[in-house]
PDB file of C-alpha atoms in Angstrom:
ATOM      1  CA  MET A 260     -13.268 -23.403 166.665  1.00  0.00           C
ATOM      2  CA  THR A 261     -10.869 -22.478 169.459  1.00  0.00           C
ATOM      3  CA  LYS A 262     -10.285 -25.721 171.360  1.00  0.00           C
ATOM      4  CA  THR A 263      -6.796 -25.310 172.778  1.00  0.00           C
ATOM      5  CA  VAL A 264      -5.198 -22.414 174.638  1.00  0.00           C
ATOM      6  CA  LEU A 265      -2.883 -21.905 171.647  1.00  0.00           C
ATOM      7  CA  ASP A 266      -5.957 -21.680 169.371  1.00  0.00           C
ATOM      8  CA  LYS A 267      -7.349 -18.984 171.693  1.00  0.00           C
ATOM      9  CA  ILE A 268      -4.029 -17.108 171.515  1.00  0.00           C
ATOM     10  CA  ILE A 269      -3.964 -17.239 167.702  1.00  0.00           C
ATOM     11  CA  PHE A 270      -7.618 -16.112 167.571  1.00  0.00           C
ATOM     12  CA  SER A 271      -6.775 -13.264 169.955  1.00  0.00           C
ATOM     13  CA  ILE A 272      -3.777 -12.070 167.914  1.00  0.00           C
ATOM     14  CA  ARG A 273      -5.719 -12.164 164.651  1.00  0.00           C
ATOM     15  CA  ASN A 274      -8.684 -10.270 166.079  1.00  0.00           C
ATOM     16  CA  GLN A 275      -6.862  -7.366 167.714  1.00  0.00           C
ATOM     17  CA  PRO A 276      -5.512  -4.290 165.938  1.00  0.00           C
ATOM     18  CA  HIS A 277      -1.720  -4.360 165.732  1.00  0.00           C
ATOM     19  CA  SER A 278      -0.164  -1.083 166.796  1.00  0.00           C
ATOM     20  CA  SER A 279       3.302  -2.490 166.170  1.00  0.00           C
ATOM     21  CA  PRO A 280       4.878  -4.703 163.507  1.00  0.00           C
ATOM     22  CA  ASN A 281       5.964  -6.917 166.437  1.00  0.00           C
ATOM     23  CA  GLY A 282       2.378  -8.052 166.979  1.00  0.00           C
ATOM     24  CA  VAL A 283       0.210  -8.016 170.093  1.00  0.00           C
ATOM     25  CA  SER A 284       1.528  -7.731 173.651  1.00  0.00           C
ATOM     26  CA  ARG A 285       1.279 -10.639 176.096  1.00  0.00           C
ATOM     27  CA  VAL A 286      -0.915  -8.462 178.363  1.00  0.00           C
ATOM     28  CA  SER A 287      -3.316  -7.601 175.512  1.00  0.00           C
ATOM     29  CA  ILE A 288      -3.586 -11.272 174.550  1.00  0.00           C
ATOM     30  CA  ALA A 289      -4.388 -12.254 178.151  1.00  0.00           C
ATOM     31  CA  LYS A 290      -7.016  -9.486 178.495  1.00  0.00           C
ATOM     32  CA  TYR A 291      -8.651 -10.414 175.191  1.00  0.00           C
ATOM     33  CA  ILE A 292      -8.825 -14.115 176.092  1.00  0.00           C
ATOM     34  CA  GLN A 293     -10.230 -13.239 179.534  1.00  0.00           C
ATOM     35  CA  ASN A 294     -12.977 -11.106 177.965  1.00  0.00           C
ATOM     36  CA  GLU A 295     -13.747 -13.253 174.911  1.00  0.00           C
ATOM     37  CA  PHE A 296     -13.499 -16.746 176.430  1.00  0.00           C
ATOM     38  CA  ASP A 297     -13.781 -16.056 180.182  1.00  0.00           C
ATOM     39  CA  TYR A 298     -10.429 -17.820 180.545  1.00  0.00           C
ATOM     40  CA  ASP A 299      -7.673 -16.603 182.855  1.00  0.00           C
ATOM     41  CA  ASN A 300      -5.249 -19.436 183.584  1.00  0.00           C
ATOM     42  CA  ALA A 301      -1.983 -17.455 183.459  1.00  0.00           C
ATOM     43  CA  SER A 302       0.206 -20.540 183.795  1.00  0.00           C
ATOM     44  CA  ALA A 303      -1.479 -22.354 180.885  1.00  0.00           C
ATOM     45  CA  LEU A 304      -1.337 -19.176 178.798  1.00  0.00           C
ATOM     46  CA  LYS A 305       2.415 -18.803 179.419  1.00  0.00           C
ATOM     47  CA  LYS A 306       3.026 -22.479 178.506  1.00  0.00           C
ATOM     48  CA  ALA A 307       0.913 -22.178 175.349  1.00  0.00           C
ATOM     49  CA  LEU A 308       2.792 -19.032 174.231  1.00  0.00           C
ATOM     50  CA  LYS A 309       6.114 -20.849 174.730  1.00  0.00           C
ATOM     51  CA  LYS A 310       4.802 -23.920 172.891  1.00  0.00           C
ATOM     52  CA  GLY A 311       3.581 -21.712 170.036  1.00  0.00           C
ATOM     53  CA  VAL A 312       6.991 -20.041 169.700  1.00  0.00           C
ATOM     54  CA  ASP A 313       8.907 -23.345 170.041  1.00  0.00           C
ATOM     55  CA  SER A 314       6.724 -25.012 167.383  1.00  0.00           C
ATOM     56  CA  GLY A 315       7.095 -22.084 164.982  1.00  0.00           C
ATOM     57  CA  LYS A 316       3.383 -21.164 165.018  1.00  0.00           C
ATOM     58  CA  LEU A 317       4.083 -17.868 166.814  1.00  0.00           C
ATOM     59  CA  ILE A 318       6.873 -15.327 166.437  1.00  0.00           C
ATOM     60  CA  GLN A 319       7.951 -13.481 169.587  1.00  0.00           C
ATOM     61  CA  THR A 320       9.618 -10.077 169.677  1.00  0.00           C
ATOM     62  CA  GLY A 321      10.182  -8.911 173.250  1.00  0.00           C
ATOM     63  CA  GLN A 322       6.813  -9.349 174.983  1.00  0.00           C
ATOM     64  CA  SER A 323       4.807  -9.194 171.728  1.00  0.00           C
ATOM     65  CA  PHE A 324       3.603 -12.052 169.553  1.00  0.00           C
ATOM     66  CA  ARG A 325       2.343 -12.514 166.012  1.00  0.00           C
ATOM     67  CA  VAL A 326       1.214 -15.556 164.049  1.00  0.00           C
ATOM     68  CA  ALA A 327       3.920 -17.018 161.776  1.00  0.00           C
ATOM     69  CA  GLY A 328       3.023 -16.560 158.112  1.00  0.00           C
ATOM     70  CA  ASP A 329       0.491 -13.791 158.763  1.00  0.00           C
ATOM     71  CA  HIS A 330       0.942 -10.368 157.159  1.00  0.00           C
ATOM     72  CA  VAL A 331       3.186  -8.094 159.221  1.00  0.00           C
ATOM     73  CA  ALA A 332       1.331  -4.909 160.124  1.00  0.00           C
ATOM     74  CA  GLU A 333       2.865  -1.768 158.698  1.00  0.00           C
ATOM     75  CA  LEU A 334       2.010   1.473 160.385  1.00  0.00           C
ATOM     76  CA  PRO A 335       0.949   4.205 157.963  1.00  0.00           C
ATOM     77  CA  ASP A 336       3.195   7.262 157.834  1.00  0.00           C
ATOM     78  CA  ASP A 337       0.360   9.470 159.056  1.00  0.00           C
ATOM     79  CA  GLN A 338       0.196   7.683 162.418  1.00  0.00           C
ATOM     80  CA  PRO A 339       1.099   9.779 165.456  1.00  0.00           C
ATOM     81  CA  LYS A 340       4.698   9.453 166.583  1.00  0.00           C
ATOM     82  CA  VAL A 341       6.485  10.053 169.855  1.00  0.00           C
ATOM     83  CA  GLU A 342       9.038  12.853 169.627  1.00  0.00           C
ATOM     84  CA  ILE A 343      12.159  11.655 171.435  1.00  0.00           C
ATOM     85  CA  LYS A 344      15.000  13.946 172.475  1.00  0.00           C
ATOM     86  CA  ASP A 345      17.968  12.676 174.471  1.00  0.00           C
ATOM     87  CA  LEU A 346      18.737  15.275 177.146  1.00  0.00           C
ATOM     88  CA  LYS A 347      21.606  13.171 178.495  1.00  0.00           C
ATOM     89  CA  GLU A 348      23.046  10.075 176.820  1.00  0.00           C
ATOM     90  CA  GLY A 349      23.379   7.168 179.231  1.00  0.00           C
ATOM     91  CA  THR A 350      26.499   5.030 179.466  1.00  0.00           C
ATOM     92  CA  GLY A 351      24.894   1.766 180.607  1.00  0.00           C
ATOM     93  CA  PRO A 352      23.093  -0.942 178.645  1.00  0.00           C
ATOM     94  CA  ALA A 353      20.169  -0.019 176.376  1.00  0.00           C
ATOM     95  CA  ALA A 354      16.622  -0.946 177.397  1.00  0.00           C
ATOM     96  CA  ALA A 355      14.860  -3.436 175.123  1.00  0.00           C
ATOM     97  CA  ALA A 356      11.359  -4.886 174.944  1.00  0.00           C
ATOM     98  CA  GLY A 357      10.898  -7.411 177.734  1.00  0.00           C
ATOM     99  CA  ASP A 358      13.297  -5.656 180.125  1.00  0.00           C
ATOM    100  CA  THR A 359      12.027  -4.583 183.530  1.00  0.00           C
ATOM    101  CA  VAL A 360      13.163  -0.981 183.889  1.00  0.00           C
ATOM    102  CA  LEU A 361      13.277   1.455 186.800  1.00  0.00           C
ATOM    103  CA  VAL A 362      12.738   5.108 185.889  1.00  0.00           C
ATOM    104  CA  LYS A 363      12.345   8.530 187.446  1.00  0.00           C
ATOM    105  CA  TYR A 364       9.889  10.768 185.607  1.00  0.00           C
ATOM    106  CA  GLU A 365       7.746  13.864 185.500  1.00  0.00           C
ATOM    107  CA  GLY A 366       4.645  14.181 183.299  1.00  0.00           C
ATOM    108  CA  ARG A 367       3.158  17.475 182.149  1.00  0.00           C
ATOM    109  CA  LEU A 368       0.227  18.459 179.988  1.00  0.00           C
ATOM    110  CA  LYS A 369       1.778  19.728 176.767  1.00  0.00           C
ATOM    111  CA  GLU A 370      -0.892  22.434 176.400  1.00  0.00           C
ATOM    112  CA  ASP A 371      -0.160  24.388 179.586  1.00  0.00           C
ATOM    113  CA  GLY A 372       2.745  22.633 181.330  1.00  0.00           C
ATOM    114  CA  THR A 373       0.695  21.499 184.336  1.00  0.00           C
ATOM    115  CA  VAL A 374       2.465  18.656 186.179  1.00  0.00           C
ATOM    116  CA  PHE A 375       0.003  15.751 186.433  1.00  0.00           C
ATOM    117  CA  ASP A 376       2.314  13.038 187.762  1.00  0.00           C
ATOM    118  CA  ALA A 377       5.866  12.416 188.944  1.00  0.00           C
ATOM    119  CA  ALA A 378       7.792   9.608 190.638  1.00  0.00           C
ATOM    120  CA  SER A 379      11.376   9.172 191.718  1.00  0.00           C
ATOM    121  CA  SER A 380      11.103   5.406 191.328  1.00  0.00           C
ATOM    122  CA  PHE A 381       8.700   3.627 188.945  1.00  0.00           C
ATOM    123  CA  GLU A 382       9.177   0.073 187.620  1.00  0.00           C
ATOM    124  CA  PHE A 383       7.557  -1.530 184.553  1.00  0.00           C
ATOM    125  CA  THR A 384       8.198  -4.138 181.863  1.00  0.00           C
ATOM    126  CA  LEU A 385       9.041  -2.469 178.570  1.00  0.00           C
ATOM    127  CA  GLY A 386       6.804  -3.482 175.656  1.00  0.00           C
ATOM    128  CA  ALA A 387       4.366  -5.456 177.811  1.00  0.00           C
ATOM    129  CA  GLY A 388       1.574  -2.882 177.750  1.00  0.00           C
ATOM    130  CA  ASP A 389       2.098  -1.971 181.433  1.00  0.00           C
ATOM    131  CA  VAL A 390       2.269   1.741 180.534  1.00  0.00           C
ATOM    132  CA  ILE A 391       0.978   4.021 177.774  1.00  0.00           C
ATOM    133  CA  LYS A 392       2.249   3.159 174.283  1.00  0.00           C
ATOM    134  CA  GLY A 393       4.202   6.419 174.146  1.00  0.00           C
ATOM    135  CA  TRP A 394       6.379   5.180 176.997  1.00  0.00           C
ATOM    136  CA  ASP A 395       6.927   1.714 175.492  1.00  0.00           C
ATOM    137  CA  ILE A 396       8.088   3.468 172.318  1.00  0.00           C
ATOM    138  CA  GLY A 397      10.032   6.314 173.959  1.00  0.00           C
ATOM    139  CA  VAL A 398      11.961   4.366 176.606  1.00  0.00           C
ATOM    140  CA  GLU A 399      13.066   1.532 174.287  1.00  0.00           C
ATOM    141  CA  GLY A 400      16.717   1.966 173.280  1.00  0.00           C
ATOM    142  CA  MET A 401      17.390   4.360 176.157  1.00  0.00           C
ATOM    143  CA  LYS A 402      20.662   3.677 178.003  1.00  0.00           C
ATOM    144  CA  VAL A 403      20.945   3.374 181.778  1.00  0.00           C
ATOM    145  CA  GLY A 404      21.936   6.754 183.206  1.00  0.00           C
ATOM    146  CA  GLY A 405      20.255   8.584 180.331  1.00  0.00           C
ATOM    147  CA  LYS A 406      17.525  11.207 180.428  1.00  0.00           C
ATOM    148  CA  ARG A 407      14.940  11.809 177.689  1.00  0.00           C
ATOM    149  CA  SER A 408      12.199  14.189 176.769  1.00  0.00           C
ATOM    150  CA  LEU A 409       9.159  12.389 175.321  1.00  0.00           C
ATOM    151  CA  GLN A 410       6.432  14.338 173.529  1.00  0.00           C
ATOM    152  CA  VAL A 411       3.519  11.887 173.444  1.00  0.00           C
ATOM    153  CA  PRO A 412       0.503  12.544 171.203  1.00  0.00           C
ATOM    154  CA  SER A 413      -2.895  11.781 172.725  1.00  0.00           C
ATOM    155  CA  LYS A 414      -3.385   8.588 170.675  1.00  0.00           C
ATOM    156  CA  LEU A 415      -0.222   7.125 172.212  1.00  0.00           C
ATOM    157  CA  GLY A 416      -1.159   8.417 175.670  1.00  0.00           C
ATOM    158  CA  TYR A 417      -4.617   8.290 177.236  1.00  0.00           C
ATOM    159  CA  GLY A 418      -6.589   9.093 174.082  1.00  0.00           C
ATOM    160  CA  LYS A 419     -10.223  10.168 173.976  1.00  0.00           C
ATOM    161  CA  ARG A 420     -10.927   9.087 177.551  1.00  0.00           C
ATOM    162  CA  GLY A 421      -8.070  10.904 179.227  1.00  0.00           C
ATOM    163  CA  SER A 422      -7.345   9.911 182.832  1.00  0.00           C
ATOM    164  CA  ALA A 423      -9.534  11.860 185.222  1.00  0.00           C
ATOM    165  CA  PRO A 424      -9.100  14.033 187.098  1.00  0.00           C
ATOM    166  CA  ASP A 425      -5.641  15.160 185.953  1.00  0.00           C
ATOM    167  CA  ILE A 426      -5.460  14.329 182.234  1.00  0.00           C
ATOM    168  CA  PRO A 427      -8.290  15.650 180.059  1.00  0.00           C
ATOM    169  CA  PRO A 428      -9.534  13.814 176.936  1.00  0.00           C
ATOM    170  CA  ASN A 429      -7.323  14.125 173.832  1.00  0.00           C
ATOM    171  CA  ALA A 430      -4.415  15.625 175.792  1.00  0.00           C
ATOM    172  CA  ASP A 431      -0.918  15.584 174.335  1.00  0.00           C
ATOM    173  CA  LEU A 432       1.656  14.859 177.048  1.00  0.00           C
ATOM    174  CA  SER A 433       5.251  15.815 177.780  1.00  0.00           C
ATOM    175  CA  PHE A 434       7.514  13.619 179.923  1.00  0.00           C
ATOM    176  CA  THR A 435      11.041  13.866 181.236  1.00  0.00           C
ATOM    177  CA  VAL A 436      12.247  10.316 181.932  1.00  0.00           C
ATOM    178  CA  ALA A 437      15.550   9.176 183.473  1.00  0.00           C
ATOM    179  CA  LEU A 438      16.465   5.480 183.191  1.00  0.00           C
ATOM    180  CA  LYS A 439      17.884   4.460 186.575  1.00  0.00           C
ATOM    181  CA  CYS A 440      18.478   0.747 185.923  1.00  0.00           C
ATOM    182  CA  ILE A 441      17.432  -2.407 184.106  1.00  0.00           C
ATOM    183  CA  LYS A 442      16.448  -5.143 186.562  1.00  0.00           C
ATOM    184  CA  GLU A 443      17.849  -8.631 186.186  1.00  0.00           C
TER     185      GLU A 443
END
């Protein structure tokens, strides 16, 4: 029975597939609890996550959580991977999960090179599930001032659904990303 908010969080973590050994993102936990329990008190959820970490029931890595004592998910070797190539090494601090980063980017369909999106200034929280998984993976460790090429397989992009009208289903993507800054 899931009586407390922390119980709901633990239930949520245990009932979602882990795509990372770090556990399940804060955003995914909140969405799951909203859908499963029709509960969306963000303040109570934040307090319960903190209480879970402080009490040792949860382990936090960046913006992801797992239940202490539970098996750590290992990704099979045959899972799709993001191909990362540093085009220019940055000289600033490295981006880590939980950091709010500001990037400039251009996205192309890998198949034919069609540009589907670009922005000179885009902000997101790394590792929080704000962007496609390929970005959370590919931007982590990047240094401010750096520029990377990310080759993102469909499963780590928009998958079977795509993102109409510009990204067809099962499309592999190619991004050029420059890390402008890490916000305080």
